[in-house]
Short mmCIF file of C-alpha atoms and ligand atoms in Angstrom, two decimals:
data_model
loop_
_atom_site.label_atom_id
_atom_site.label_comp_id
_atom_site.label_asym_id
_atom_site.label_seq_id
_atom_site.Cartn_x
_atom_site.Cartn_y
_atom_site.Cartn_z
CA UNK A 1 36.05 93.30 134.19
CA UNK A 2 37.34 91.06 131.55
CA UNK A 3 39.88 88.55 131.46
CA UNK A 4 41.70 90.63 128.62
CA UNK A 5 41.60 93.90 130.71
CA UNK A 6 43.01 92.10 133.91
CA UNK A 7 45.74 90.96 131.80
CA UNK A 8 46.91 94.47 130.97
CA UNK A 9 46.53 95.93 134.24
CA UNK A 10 49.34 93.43 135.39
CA UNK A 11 52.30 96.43 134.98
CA UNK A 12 49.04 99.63 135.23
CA UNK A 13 48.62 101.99 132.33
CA UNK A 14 50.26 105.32 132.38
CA UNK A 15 48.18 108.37 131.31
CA UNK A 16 51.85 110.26 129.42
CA UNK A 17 54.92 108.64 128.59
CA UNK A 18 56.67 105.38 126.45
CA UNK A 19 55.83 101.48 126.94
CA UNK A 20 58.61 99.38 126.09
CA UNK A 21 57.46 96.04 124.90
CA UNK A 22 58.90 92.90 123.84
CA UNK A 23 61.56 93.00 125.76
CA UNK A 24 63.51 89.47 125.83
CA UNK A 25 63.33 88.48 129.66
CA UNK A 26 67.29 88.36 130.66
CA UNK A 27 68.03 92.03 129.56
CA UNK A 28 65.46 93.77 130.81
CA UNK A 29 68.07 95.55 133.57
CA UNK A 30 70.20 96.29 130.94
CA UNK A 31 67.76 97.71 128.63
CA UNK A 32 66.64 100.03 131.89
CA UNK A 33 70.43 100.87 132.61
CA UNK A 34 71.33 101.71 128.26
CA UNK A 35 67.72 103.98 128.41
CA UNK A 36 69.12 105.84 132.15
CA UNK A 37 65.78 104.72 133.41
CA UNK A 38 67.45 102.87 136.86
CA UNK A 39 68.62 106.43 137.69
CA UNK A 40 64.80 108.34 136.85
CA UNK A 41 63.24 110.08 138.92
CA UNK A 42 59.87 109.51 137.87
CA UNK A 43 57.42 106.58 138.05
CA UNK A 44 59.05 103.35 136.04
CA UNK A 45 57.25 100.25 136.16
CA UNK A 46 58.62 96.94 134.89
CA UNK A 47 56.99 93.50 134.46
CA UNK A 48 59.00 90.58 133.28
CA UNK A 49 58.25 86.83 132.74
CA UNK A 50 54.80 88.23 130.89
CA UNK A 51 53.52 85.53 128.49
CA UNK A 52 54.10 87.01 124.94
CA UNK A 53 52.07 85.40 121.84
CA UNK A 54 55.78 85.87 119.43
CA UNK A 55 58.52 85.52 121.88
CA UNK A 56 57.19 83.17 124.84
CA UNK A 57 58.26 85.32 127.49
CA UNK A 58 58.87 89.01 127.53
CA UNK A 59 59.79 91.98 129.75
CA UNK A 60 58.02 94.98 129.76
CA UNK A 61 59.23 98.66 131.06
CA UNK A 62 56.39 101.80 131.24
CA UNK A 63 58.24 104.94 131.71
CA UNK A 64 56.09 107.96 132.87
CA UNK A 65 56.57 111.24 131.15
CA UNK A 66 59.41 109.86 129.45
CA UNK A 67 59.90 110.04 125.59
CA UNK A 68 63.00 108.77 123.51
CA UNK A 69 65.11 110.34 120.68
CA UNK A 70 65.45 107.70 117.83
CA UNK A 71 68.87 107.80 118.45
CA UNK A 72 68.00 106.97 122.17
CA UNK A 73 66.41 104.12 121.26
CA UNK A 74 68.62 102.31 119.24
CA UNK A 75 71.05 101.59 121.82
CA UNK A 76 68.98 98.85 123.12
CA UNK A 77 69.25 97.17 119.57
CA UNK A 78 71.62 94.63 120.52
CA UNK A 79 70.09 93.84 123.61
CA UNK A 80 66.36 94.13 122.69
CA UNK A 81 66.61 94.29 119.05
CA UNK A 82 62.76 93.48 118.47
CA UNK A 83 61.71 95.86 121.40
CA UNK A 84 58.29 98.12 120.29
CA UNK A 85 58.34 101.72 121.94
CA UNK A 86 54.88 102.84 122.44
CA UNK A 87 53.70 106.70 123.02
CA UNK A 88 51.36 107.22 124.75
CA UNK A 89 49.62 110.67 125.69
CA UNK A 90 46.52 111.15 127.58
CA UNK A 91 46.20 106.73 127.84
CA UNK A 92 46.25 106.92 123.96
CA UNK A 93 48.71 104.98 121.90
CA UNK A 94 49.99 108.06 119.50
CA UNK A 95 53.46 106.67 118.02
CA UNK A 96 55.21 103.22 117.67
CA UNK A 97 58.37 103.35 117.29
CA UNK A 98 61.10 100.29 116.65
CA UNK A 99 64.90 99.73 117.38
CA UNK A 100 67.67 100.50 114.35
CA UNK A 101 71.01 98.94 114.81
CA UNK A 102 72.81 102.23 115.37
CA UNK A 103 76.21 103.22 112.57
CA UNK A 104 78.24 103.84 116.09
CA UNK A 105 78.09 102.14 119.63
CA UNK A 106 79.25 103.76 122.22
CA UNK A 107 79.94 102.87 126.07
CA UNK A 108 78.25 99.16 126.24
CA UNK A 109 80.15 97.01 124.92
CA UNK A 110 83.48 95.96 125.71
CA UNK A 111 86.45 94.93 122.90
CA UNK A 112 87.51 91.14 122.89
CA UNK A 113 91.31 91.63 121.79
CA UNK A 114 92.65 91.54 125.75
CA UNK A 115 95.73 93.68 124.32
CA UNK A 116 93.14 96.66 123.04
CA UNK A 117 93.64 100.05 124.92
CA UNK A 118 90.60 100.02 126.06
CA UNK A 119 91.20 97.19 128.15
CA UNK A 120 94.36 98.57 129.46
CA UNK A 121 92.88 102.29 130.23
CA UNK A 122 89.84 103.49 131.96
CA UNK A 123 88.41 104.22 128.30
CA UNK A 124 85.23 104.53 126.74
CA UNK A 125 84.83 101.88 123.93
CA UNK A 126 83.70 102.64 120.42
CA UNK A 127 82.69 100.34 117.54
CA UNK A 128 81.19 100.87 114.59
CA UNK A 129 78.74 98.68 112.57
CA UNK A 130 80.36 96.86 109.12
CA UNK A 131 77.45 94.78 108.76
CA UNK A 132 74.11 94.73 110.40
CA UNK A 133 73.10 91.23 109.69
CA UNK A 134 74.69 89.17 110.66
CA UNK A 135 76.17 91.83 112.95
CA UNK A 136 80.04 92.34 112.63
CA UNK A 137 81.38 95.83 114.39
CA UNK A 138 84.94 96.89 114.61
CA UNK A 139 86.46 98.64 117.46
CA UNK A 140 87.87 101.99 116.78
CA UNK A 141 90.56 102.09 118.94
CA UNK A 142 92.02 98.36 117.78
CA UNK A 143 90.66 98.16 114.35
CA UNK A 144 89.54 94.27 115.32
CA UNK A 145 86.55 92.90 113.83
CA UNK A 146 84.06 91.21 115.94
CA UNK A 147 80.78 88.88 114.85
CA UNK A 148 80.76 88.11 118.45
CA UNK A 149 79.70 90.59 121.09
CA UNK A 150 80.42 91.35 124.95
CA UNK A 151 78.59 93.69 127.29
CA UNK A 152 80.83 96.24 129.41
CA UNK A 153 80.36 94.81 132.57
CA UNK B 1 98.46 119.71 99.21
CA UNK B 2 96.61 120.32 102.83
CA UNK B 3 97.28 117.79 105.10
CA UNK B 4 98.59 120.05 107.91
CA UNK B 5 97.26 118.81 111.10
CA UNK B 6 96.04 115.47 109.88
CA UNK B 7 96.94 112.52 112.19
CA UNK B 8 98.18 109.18 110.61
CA UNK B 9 97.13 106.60 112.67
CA UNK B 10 96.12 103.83 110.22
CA UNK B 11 96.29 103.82 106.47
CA UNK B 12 92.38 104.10 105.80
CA UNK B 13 93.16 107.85 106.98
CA UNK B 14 94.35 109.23 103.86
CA UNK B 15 93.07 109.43 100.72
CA UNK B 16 94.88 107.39 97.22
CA UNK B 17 95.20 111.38 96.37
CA UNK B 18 96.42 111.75 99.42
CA UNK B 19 98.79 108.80 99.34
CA UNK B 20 99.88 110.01 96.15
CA UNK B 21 100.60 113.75 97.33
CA UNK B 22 103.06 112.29 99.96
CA UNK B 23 105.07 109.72 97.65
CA UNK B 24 105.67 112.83 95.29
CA UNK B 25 106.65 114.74 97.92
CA UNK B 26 109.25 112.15 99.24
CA UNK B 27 110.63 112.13 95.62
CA UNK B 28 111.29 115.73 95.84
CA UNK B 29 113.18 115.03 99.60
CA UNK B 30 115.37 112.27 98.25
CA UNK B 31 116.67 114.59 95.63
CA UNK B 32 117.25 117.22 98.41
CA UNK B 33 116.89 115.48 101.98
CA UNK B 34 119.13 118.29 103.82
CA UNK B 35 116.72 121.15 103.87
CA UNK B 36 116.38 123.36 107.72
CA UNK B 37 112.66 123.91 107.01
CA UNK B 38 111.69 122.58 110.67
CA UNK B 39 114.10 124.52 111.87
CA UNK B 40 111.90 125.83 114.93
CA UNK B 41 109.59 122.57 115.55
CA UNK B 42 110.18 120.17 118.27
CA UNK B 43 109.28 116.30 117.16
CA UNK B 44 108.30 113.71 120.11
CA UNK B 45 109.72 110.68 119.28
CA UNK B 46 108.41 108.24 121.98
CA UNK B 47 108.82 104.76 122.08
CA UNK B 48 107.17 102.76 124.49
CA UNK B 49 108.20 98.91 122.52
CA UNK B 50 111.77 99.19 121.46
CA UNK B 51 111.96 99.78 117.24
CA UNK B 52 115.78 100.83 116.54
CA UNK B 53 114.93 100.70 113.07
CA UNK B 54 111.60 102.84 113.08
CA UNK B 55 113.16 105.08 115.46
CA UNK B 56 116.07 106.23 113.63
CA UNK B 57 114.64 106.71 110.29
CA UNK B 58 111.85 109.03 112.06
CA UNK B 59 114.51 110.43 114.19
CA UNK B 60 117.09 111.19 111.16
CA UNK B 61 114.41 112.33 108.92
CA UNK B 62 113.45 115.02 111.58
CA UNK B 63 117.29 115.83 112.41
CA UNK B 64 117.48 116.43 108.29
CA UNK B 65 114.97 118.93 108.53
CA UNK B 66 116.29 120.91 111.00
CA UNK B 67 114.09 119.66 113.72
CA UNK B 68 114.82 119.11 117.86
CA UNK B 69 113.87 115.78 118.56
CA UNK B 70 112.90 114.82 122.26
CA UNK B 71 111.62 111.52 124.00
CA UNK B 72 112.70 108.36 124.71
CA UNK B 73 113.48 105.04 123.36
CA UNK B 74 113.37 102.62 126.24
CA UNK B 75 109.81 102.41 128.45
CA UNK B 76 111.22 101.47 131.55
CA UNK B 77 112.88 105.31 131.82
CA UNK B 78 109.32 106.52 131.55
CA UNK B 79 106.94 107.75 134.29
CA UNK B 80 104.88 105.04 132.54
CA UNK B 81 106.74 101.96 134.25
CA UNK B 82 105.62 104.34 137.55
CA UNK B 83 102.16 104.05 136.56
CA UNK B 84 101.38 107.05 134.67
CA UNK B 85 98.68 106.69 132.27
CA UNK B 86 99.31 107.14 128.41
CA UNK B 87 96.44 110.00 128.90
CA UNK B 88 98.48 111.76 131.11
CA UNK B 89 101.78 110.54 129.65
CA UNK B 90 100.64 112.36 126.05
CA UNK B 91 98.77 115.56 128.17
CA UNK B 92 101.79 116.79 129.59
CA UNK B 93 104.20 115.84 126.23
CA UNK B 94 101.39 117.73 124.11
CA UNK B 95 102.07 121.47 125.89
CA UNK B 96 105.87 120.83 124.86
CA UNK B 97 106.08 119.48 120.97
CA UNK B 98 104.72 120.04 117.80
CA UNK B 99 104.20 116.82 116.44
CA UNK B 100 104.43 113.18 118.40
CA UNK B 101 105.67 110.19 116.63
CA UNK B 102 104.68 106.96 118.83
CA UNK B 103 105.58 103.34 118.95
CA UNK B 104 103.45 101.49 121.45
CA UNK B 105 102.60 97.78 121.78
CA UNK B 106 99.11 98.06 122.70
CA UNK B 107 96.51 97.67 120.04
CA UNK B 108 94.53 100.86 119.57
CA UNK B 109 97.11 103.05 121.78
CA UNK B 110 97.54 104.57 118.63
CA UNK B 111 94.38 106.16 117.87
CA UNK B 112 93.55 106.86 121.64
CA UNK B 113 96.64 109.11 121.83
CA UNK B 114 95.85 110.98 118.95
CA UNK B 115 92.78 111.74 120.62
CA UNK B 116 94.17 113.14 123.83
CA UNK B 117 97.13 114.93 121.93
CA UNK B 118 96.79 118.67 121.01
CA UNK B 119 99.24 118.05 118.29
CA UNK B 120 99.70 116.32 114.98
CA UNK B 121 100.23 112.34 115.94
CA UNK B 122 102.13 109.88 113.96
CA UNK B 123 101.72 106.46 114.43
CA UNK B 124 104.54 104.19 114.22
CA UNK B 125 103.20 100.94 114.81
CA UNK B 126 100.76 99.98 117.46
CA UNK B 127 100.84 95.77 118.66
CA UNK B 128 99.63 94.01 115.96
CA UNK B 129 97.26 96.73 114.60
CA UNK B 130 98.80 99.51 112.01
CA UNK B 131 102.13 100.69 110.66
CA UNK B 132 101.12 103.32 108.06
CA UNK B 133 104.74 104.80 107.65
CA UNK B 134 106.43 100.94 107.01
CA UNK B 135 103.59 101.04 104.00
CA UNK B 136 104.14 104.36 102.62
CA UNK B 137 107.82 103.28 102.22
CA UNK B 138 106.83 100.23 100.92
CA UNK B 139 104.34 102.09 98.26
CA UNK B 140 107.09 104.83 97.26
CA UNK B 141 109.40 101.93 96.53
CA UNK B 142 107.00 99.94 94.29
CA UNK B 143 106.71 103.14 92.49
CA UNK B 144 110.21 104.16 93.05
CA UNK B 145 111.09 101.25 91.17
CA UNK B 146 108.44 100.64 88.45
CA UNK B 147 107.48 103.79 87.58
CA UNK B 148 104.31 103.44 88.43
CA UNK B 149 101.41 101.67 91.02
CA UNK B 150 99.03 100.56 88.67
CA UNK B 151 98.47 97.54 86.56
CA UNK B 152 101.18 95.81 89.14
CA UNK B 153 101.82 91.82 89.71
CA UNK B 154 102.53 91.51 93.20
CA UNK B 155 104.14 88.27 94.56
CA UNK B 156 103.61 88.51 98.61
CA UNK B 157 105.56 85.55 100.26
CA UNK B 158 105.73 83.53 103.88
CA UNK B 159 103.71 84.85 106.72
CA UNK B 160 100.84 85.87 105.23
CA UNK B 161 98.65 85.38 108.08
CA UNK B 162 100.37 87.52 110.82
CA UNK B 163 102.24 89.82 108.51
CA UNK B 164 100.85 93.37 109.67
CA UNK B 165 102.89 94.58 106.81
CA UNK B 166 101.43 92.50 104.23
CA UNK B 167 97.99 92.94 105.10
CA UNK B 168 98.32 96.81 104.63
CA UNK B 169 99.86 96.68 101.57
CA UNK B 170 97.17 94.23 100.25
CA UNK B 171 94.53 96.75 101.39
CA UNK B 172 96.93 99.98 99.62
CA UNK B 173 97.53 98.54 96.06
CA UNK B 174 93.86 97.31 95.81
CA UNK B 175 93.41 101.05 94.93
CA UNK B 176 95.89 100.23 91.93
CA UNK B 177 94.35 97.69 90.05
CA UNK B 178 97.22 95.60 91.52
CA UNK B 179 96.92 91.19 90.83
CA UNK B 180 98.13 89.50 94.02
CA UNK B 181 100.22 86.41 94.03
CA UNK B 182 99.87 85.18 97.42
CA UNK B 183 102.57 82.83 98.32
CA UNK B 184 102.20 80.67 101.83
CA UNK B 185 102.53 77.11 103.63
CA UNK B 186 98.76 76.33 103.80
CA UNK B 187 98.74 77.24 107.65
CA UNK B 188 99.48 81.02 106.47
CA UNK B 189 97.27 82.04 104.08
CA UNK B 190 96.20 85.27 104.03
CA UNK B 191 93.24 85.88 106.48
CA UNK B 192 90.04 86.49 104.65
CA UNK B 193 89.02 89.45 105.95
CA UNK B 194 92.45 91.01 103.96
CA UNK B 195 91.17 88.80 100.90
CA UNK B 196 87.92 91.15 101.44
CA UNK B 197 89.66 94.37 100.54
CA UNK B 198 91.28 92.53 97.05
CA UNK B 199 87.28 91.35 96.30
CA UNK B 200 85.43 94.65 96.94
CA UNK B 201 87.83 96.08 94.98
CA UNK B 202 87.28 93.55 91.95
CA UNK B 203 90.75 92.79 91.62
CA UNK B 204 92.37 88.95 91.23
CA UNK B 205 94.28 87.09 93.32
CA UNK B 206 96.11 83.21 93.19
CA UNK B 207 97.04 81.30 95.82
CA UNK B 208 100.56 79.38 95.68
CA UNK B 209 102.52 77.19 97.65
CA UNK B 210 105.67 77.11 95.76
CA UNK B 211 107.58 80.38 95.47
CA UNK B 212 108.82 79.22 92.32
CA UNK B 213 105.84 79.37 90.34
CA UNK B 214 105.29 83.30 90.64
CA UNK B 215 108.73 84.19 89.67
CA UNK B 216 108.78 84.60 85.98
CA UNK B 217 105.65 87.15 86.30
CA UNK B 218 106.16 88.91 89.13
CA UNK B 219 106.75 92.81 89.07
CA UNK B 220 107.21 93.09 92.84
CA UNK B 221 108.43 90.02 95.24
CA UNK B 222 107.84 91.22 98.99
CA UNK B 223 109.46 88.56 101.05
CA UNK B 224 108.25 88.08 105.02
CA UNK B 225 109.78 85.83 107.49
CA UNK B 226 108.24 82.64 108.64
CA UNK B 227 108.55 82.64 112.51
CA UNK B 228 108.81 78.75 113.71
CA UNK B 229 106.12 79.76 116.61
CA UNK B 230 103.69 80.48 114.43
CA UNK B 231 103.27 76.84 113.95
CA UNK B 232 100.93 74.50 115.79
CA UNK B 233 102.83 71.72 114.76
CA UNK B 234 106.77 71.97 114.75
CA UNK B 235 106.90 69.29 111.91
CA UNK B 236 104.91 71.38 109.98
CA UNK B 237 107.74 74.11 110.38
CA UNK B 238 110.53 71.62 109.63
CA UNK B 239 108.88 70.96 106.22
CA UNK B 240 108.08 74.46 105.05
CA UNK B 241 110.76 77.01 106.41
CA UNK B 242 113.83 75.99 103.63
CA UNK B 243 111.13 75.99 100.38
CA UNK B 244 110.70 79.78 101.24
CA UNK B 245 114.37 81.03 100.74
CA UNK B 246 114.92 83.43 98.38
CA UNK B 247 118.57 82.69 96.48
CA UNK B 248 120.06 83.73 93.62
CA UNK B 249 119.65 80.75 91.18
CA UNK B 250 116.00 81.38 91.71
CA UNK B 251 115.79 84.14 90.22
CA UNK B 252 117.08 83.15 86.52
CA UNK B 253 113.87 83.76 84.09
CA UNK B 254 112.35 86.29 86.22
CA UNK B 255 111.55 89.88 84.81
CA UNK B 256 114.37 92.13 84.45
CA UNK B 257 112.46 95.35 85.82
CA UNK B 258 111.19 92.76 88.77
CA UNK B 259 112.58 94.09 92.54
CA UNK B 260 112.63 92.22 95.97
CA UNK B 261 111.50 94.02 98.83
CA UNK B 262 111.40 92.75 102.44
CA UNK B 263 109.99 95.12 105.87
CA UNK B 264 113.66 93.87 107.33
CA UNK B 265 115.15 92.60 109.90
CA UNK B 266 115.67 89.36 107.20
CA UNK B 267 116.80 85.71 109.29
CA UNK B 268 117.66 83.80 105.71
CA UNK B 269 114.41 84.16 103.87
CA UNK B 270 116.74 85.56 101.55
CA UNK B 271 119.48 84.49 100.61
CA UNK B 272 122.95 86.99 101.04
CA UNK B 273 123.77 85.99 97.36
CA UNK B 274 120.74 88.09 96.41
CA UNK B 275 122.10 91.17 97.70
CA UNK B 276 124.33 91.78 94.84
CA UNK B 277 121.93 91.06 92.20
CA UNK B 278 120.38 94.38 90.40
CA UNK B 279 116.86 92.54 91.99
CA UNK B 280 117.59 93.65 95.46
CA UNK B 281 116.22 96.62 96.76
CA UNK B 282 115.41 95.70 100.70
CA UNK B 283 118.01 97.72 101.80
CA UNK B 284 117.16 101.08 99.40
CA UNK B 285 113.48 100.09 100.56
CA UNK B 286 114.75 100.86 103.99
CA UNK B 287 116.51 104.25 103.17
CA UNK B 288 113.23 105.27 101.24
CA UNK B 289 111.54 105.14 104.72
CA UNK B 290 113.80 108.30 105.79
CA UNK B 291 113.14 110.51 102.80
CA UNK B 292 108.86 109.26 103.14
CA UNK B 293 109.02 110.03 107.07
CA UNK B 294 110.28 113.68 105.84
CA UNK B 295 107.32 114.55 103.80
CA UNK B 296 104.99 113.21 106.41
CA UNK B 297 106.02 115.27 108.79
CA UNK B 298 106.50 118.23 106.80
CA UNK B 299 103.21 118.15 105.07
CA UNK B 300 101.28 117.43 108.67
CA UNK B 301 103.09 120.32 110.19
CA UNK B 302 102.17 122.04 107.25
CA UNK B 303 105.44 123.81 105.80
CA UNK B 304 104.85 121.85 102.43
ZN1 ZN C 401 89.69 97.07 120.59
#
């Protein structure tokens, strides 16, 4: 066996299903928590700390028999926003797909004005995008404008 | 005009048109404000932050029409101060009312509200966020009193960094091809995401520290108060708060169509010799708020 194939078989190949690459190390739990994939039933294999050529270090997540709406997918924009979703059917790579900063967010973020409603209520959180780069969302519910971002915890 | 069932939460929600659909139809109420055609519609009036002001024109404009008004003007007789969520609060108060008008002091209770409500919602005022209904009045009385929005000089003055007021009237005339005089100590300037609405809408603005200098042009002089806590630096405040009083000597050389307007409750921003000038219109501005609350709530409850 080569050095090259012992280096993929770190996290094993999946015969059906999506590869999430290039995954930057610390959110690798919240990328699997956005996707649902901590509550799957099926096989889910992560591998962080993997040396990556672009990024250093990198997380990985293989998801068997899983496949992802575009919409899906670009919630993990602004945790993984240079993330590569790979298809693969029958150990074949069939589709790449990349993360789109989304027009709405929903659920994952959480509004920095300490007198928004959504800090006061059990609410869901909305924002939408004014600018992508460099990203500046607004919350619905406030009207604020943030450049800054916080995760829900 | 079909704006039955459409909330007003913040003034992005309407349309110029639609804007300019409601200001005729206040016209039309001023001339005839007594008219019983919500004679069988109950109006929530609910107000979580004390607003006297807000609360009787809203209440009075209702009354006018013929309208049963229910709520509550002091929180602490709520089941709120008992711990009731606003969800539930505006659950139950939807299966008994029509239409709820709602003062609250949280940012974005507003909009949340109108979300759980099975009825038309009103917003009137929410924290620091939006008070459509205080700029409506203030629009109908720039038009009220020119005879027109467009083409307009407007001289905003004092807080022009917390104003909620003035930031939503920036953002409403920049659909009029309105030039903005923007008068402030230096540690007030208008924020520049407000600036952002005058730019993408390619319209001009100046920057002044002396109130003076935009007098002889100015079509429309909105006055603000300057709050001393607003300050970092008390001195700062000692220096500032006299050179943005408002009195009548000013005034010499100014336009003779020109008209003060201020959101109210004034401190001495403006002088009381003012009041009897034929400049001063703060206090019609006010009354204008009564006959624009009428055709809000008609239109949304769609009678007009
Ligand atoms: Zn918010």
């Amino acid at each position: 066996m080569t050095k090259q194939n012992k280096k993929e078989l770190v996290v094993s190949a999946i015969e059906n299903g999506t590869v999430i690459d290039h995954i930057p190390v610390d959110t690798v739990l919240m990328v699997l928590s956005i996707l649902g994939l901590d509550k799957y039933e099926d096989e889910v294999l992560i591998g962080n700390n993997l040396n990556s050529k672009k990024y250093g270090k990198k997380g990985i997540i293989k998801a068997r028999n899983k496949f992802f709406e575009q919409e899906d997918i670009n919630k993990i924009a602004l945790v993984a926003p240079n993330a590569t979703l790979i298809v693969i059917r029958d150990y074949e790579v069939v589709e790449k797909k990349f993360v789109e900063i989304p027009k709405k967010i929903e659920k994952i973020l959480k509004c920095i004005n300490p007198n928004c409603i959504t800090n006061k209520e059990t609410i869901e959180t909305k924002f939408n995008v004014i600018e992508e780069k460099p990203l500046k969302i607004q919350c619905h519910y406030c009207e604020k404008t943030m450049t800054n971002i916080r995760f829900a915890e | 005009m079909n704006l039955k069932g459409k909330n007003l939460i913040s003034i992005t929600d309407y349309s110029k048109e639609e804007y300019l659909d409601i200001l005729r139809l206040a016209a039309e109420f001023e001339k005839n404000p007594k008219q019983e055609i919500l004679r069988d519609k109950v109006v929530a009036s609910i107000f979580f932050e004390p607003s006297t002001r807000t609360r009787l024109s809203f209440e009075s404009a209702a009354s006018m029409l013929g309208a049963k008004v229910i709520g509550f003007s002091n929180p602490s007789a709520t089941s709120q101060s008992k711990g009731e969520s606003l969800h539930d609060t505006i659950k139950m108060l939807s299966s008994y009312v029509d239409i709820i008008v709602m003062r609250h002091s949280i940012e974005g209770a507003a909009r949340y509200a109108a979300e759980v409500a099975s009825v038309p919602f009103i917003n009137a005022g929410d924290g620091a966020n939006q008070h459509p209904t205080q700029c409506m009045l203030d629009l109908y009385s720039i038009l009220k009193t020119q005879g027109t929005l467009e083409n307009l000089n407007i001289a905003l003055v004092g807080d022009l960094k917390y104003g909620r007021t003035v930031h939503s009237l920036v953002q409403a005339m920049s659909n009029f091809n309105a030039t903005f005089h923007l008068v402030s100590p230096n540690e007030l300037k208008l924020p520049s995401s407000v600036k952002m609405h005058i730019k993408d809408a390619n319209l001009k603005y100046e920057q002044y520290t002396n109130l003076e200098d935009v007098i002889p042009f100015a079509d429309i002089i909105y006055m603000t108060r300057i709050q001393r806590e607003r300050f970092s630096d008390p001195l700062e405040y000692e220096k500032v708060k006299d050179s943005y009083i408002l009195d009548s000597a000013m005034l010499k050389g100014c336009k003779e169509t020109m008209r003060i307007l201020h959101p109210l409750p004034r401190v001495n921003e403006i002088a009381t010799d003012v009041d009897k000038t034929p400049y001063a219109y703060y206090f019609q501005q006010a009354r204008n708020g009564v006959y624009v609350r009428q055709a809000l709530m008609a239109a949304i409850l769609g009678v007009k």
